[in-house]
Amino acid sequence: MKNFGKGSMLNNLNLKPHNIIVAYTSEIDYEMHRMILAELKGEYLILDGSHCSCYDFDETDWCGTLFTRDELMKLATAEYNSKSPFWSMVRVYFGI
């Protein structure tokens, strides 16, 4: 697992639209949250960001964590993620 905090080297990862596996955006509200799972060279990147309605996701400071497949599967099947819409989409994608 490798963490990329706000303002770090996320821009250097060369993430392209075809790398995105799933994306979840919370319901429309004053503050919104988005999680994205992408595959990069055999590892999996989870991007996490939120914004207030004054701005859009263009103004988001993203945080990211890079996982191996095994690490990602442990998170996807963890009891505490069982009701999460994002993790549900991850489980469906991987056939879990």
GROMACS .gro file of C-alpha atoms in nm:
model
   96
    1MET     CA    1   0.000   0.000   0.000
    2LYS     CA    2   0.130   0.344  -0.092
    3ASN     CA    3  -0.047   0.666   0.007
    4PHE     CA    4  -0.061   0.983  -0.199
    5GLY     CA    5  -0.179   1.274   0.015
    6LYS     CA    6  -0.329   1.600  -0.099
    7GLY     CA    7  -0.100   1.794  -0.329
    8SER     CA    8   0.140   1.504  -0.370
    9MET     CA    9   0.261   1.317  -0.676
   10LEU     CA   10  -0.084   1.203  -0.802
   11ASN     CA   11  -0.035   1.406  -1.119
   12ASN     CA   12   0.273   1.202  -1.205
   13LEU     CA   13   0.079   0.872  -1.216
   14ASN     CA   14  -0.040   0.936  -1.573
   15LEU     CA   15  -0.397   0.823  -1.499
   16LYS     CA   16  -0.610   0.799  -1.816
   17PRO     CA   17  -0.987   0.740  -1.853
   18HIS     CA   18  -0.931   0.383  -1.974
   19ASN     CA   19  -0.762   0.303  -1.639
   20ILE     CA   20  -1.083   0.370  -1.444
   21ILE     CA   21  -1.266   0.056  -1.330
   22VAL     CA   22  -1.547   0.201  -1.116
   23ALA     CA   23  -1.645   0.541  -0.982
   24TYR     CA   24  -1.899   0.628  -0.717
   25THR     CA   25  -2.036   0.976  -0.648
   26SER     CA   26  -2.255   1.047  -0.346
   27GLU     CA   27  -2.602   1.188  -0.395
   28ILE     CA   28  -2.628   1.553  -0.496
   29ASP     CA   29  -2.598   1.768  -0.187
   30TYR     CA   30  -2.418   2.073  -0.054
   31GLU     CA   31  -2.109   1.860  -0.001
   32MET     CA   32  -2.039   1.565  -0.229
   33HIS     CA   33  -1.793   1.279  -0.218
   34ARG     CA   34  -1.640   1.069  -0.497
   35MET     CA   35  -1.435   0.749  -0.495
   36ILE     CA   36  -1.262   0.611  -0.803
   37LEU     CA   37  -1.089   0.277  -0.853
   38ALA     CA   38  -0.834   0.261  -1.134
   39GLU     CA   39  -0.582   0.001  -1.248
   40LEU     CA   40  -0.225   0.114  -1.303
   41LYS     CA   41   0.038  -0.136  -1.415
   42GLY     CA   42  -0.111  -0.428  -1.221
   43GLU     CA   43  -0.184  -0.227  -0.905
   44TYR     CA   44  -0.506  -0.059  -0.800
   45LEU     CA   45  -0.543   0.306  -0.713
   46ILE     CA   46  -0.831   0.434  -0.502
   47LEU     CA   47  -0.883   0.808  -0.535
   48ASP     CA   48  -1.095   0.980  -0.274
   49GLY     CA   49  -1.216   1.339  -0.290
   50SER     CA   50  -1.494   1.572  -0.187
   51HIS     CA   51  -1.606   1.926  -0.253
   52CYS     CA   52  -1.859   2.183  -0.143
   53SER     CA   53  -2.125   2.303  -0.386
   54CYS     CA   54  -1.944   2.635  -0.427
   55TYR     CA   55  -1.696   2.448  -0.641
   56ASP     CA   56  -1.704   2.134  -0.851
   57PHE     CA   57  -1.486   1.826  -0.858
   58ASP     CA   58  -1.242   2.028  -1.070
   59GLU     CA   59  -1.145   2.203  -0.745
   60THR     CA   60  -1.102   1.880  -0.545
   61ASP     CA   61  -0.785   1.792  -0.359
   62TRP     CA   62  -0.765   1.420  -0.426
   63CYS     CA   63  -0.606   1.166  -0.194
   64GLY     CA   64  -0.502   0.832  -0.332
   65THR     CA   65  -0.383   0.493  -0.214
   66LEU     CA   66  -0.219   0.231  -0.432
   67PHE     CA   67  -0.301  -0.132  -0.342
   68THR     CA   68  -0.200  -0.476  -0.461
   69ARG     CA   69  -0.485  -0.702  -0.576
   70ASP     CA   70  -0.469  -0.900  -0.249
   71GLU     CA   71  -0.491  -0.584  -0.040
   72LEU     CA   72  -0.784  -0.459  -0.249
   73MET     CA   73  -0.971  -0.791  -0.214
   74LYS     CA   74  -0.931  -0.780   0.165
   75LEU     CA   75  -1.087  -0.434   0.170
   76ALA     CA   76  -1.364  -0.530  -0.073
   77THR     CA   77  -1.468  -0.825   0.144
   78ALA     CA   78  -1.421  -0.658   0.483
   79GLU     CA   79  -1.738  -0.656   0.694
   80TYR     CA   80  -1.712  -0.281   0.755
   81ASN     CA   81  -1.735  -0.220   0.375
   82SER     CA   82  -2.028  -0.458   0.319
   83LYS     CA   83  -2.289  -0.180   0.283
   84SER     CA   84  -2.076   0.068   0.091
   85PRO     CA   85  -2.203   0.139  -0.265
   86PHE     CA   86  -1.844   0.187  -0.386
   87TRP     CA   87  -1.722  -0.144  -0.246
   88SER     CA   88  -2.033  -0.317  -0.381
   89MET     CA   89  -1.935  -0.201  -0.731
   90VAL     CA   90  -1.579  -0.327  -0.672
   91ARG     CA   91  -1.711  -0.669  -0.566
   92VAL     CA   92  -1.933  -0.690  -0.874
   93TYR     CA   93  -1.643  -0.598  -1.103
   94PHE     CA   94  -1.420  -0.869  -0.955
   95GLY     CA   95  -1.702  -1.124  -0.935
   96ILE     CA   96  -1.698  -1.153  -0.558
   0.00000   0.00000   0.00000
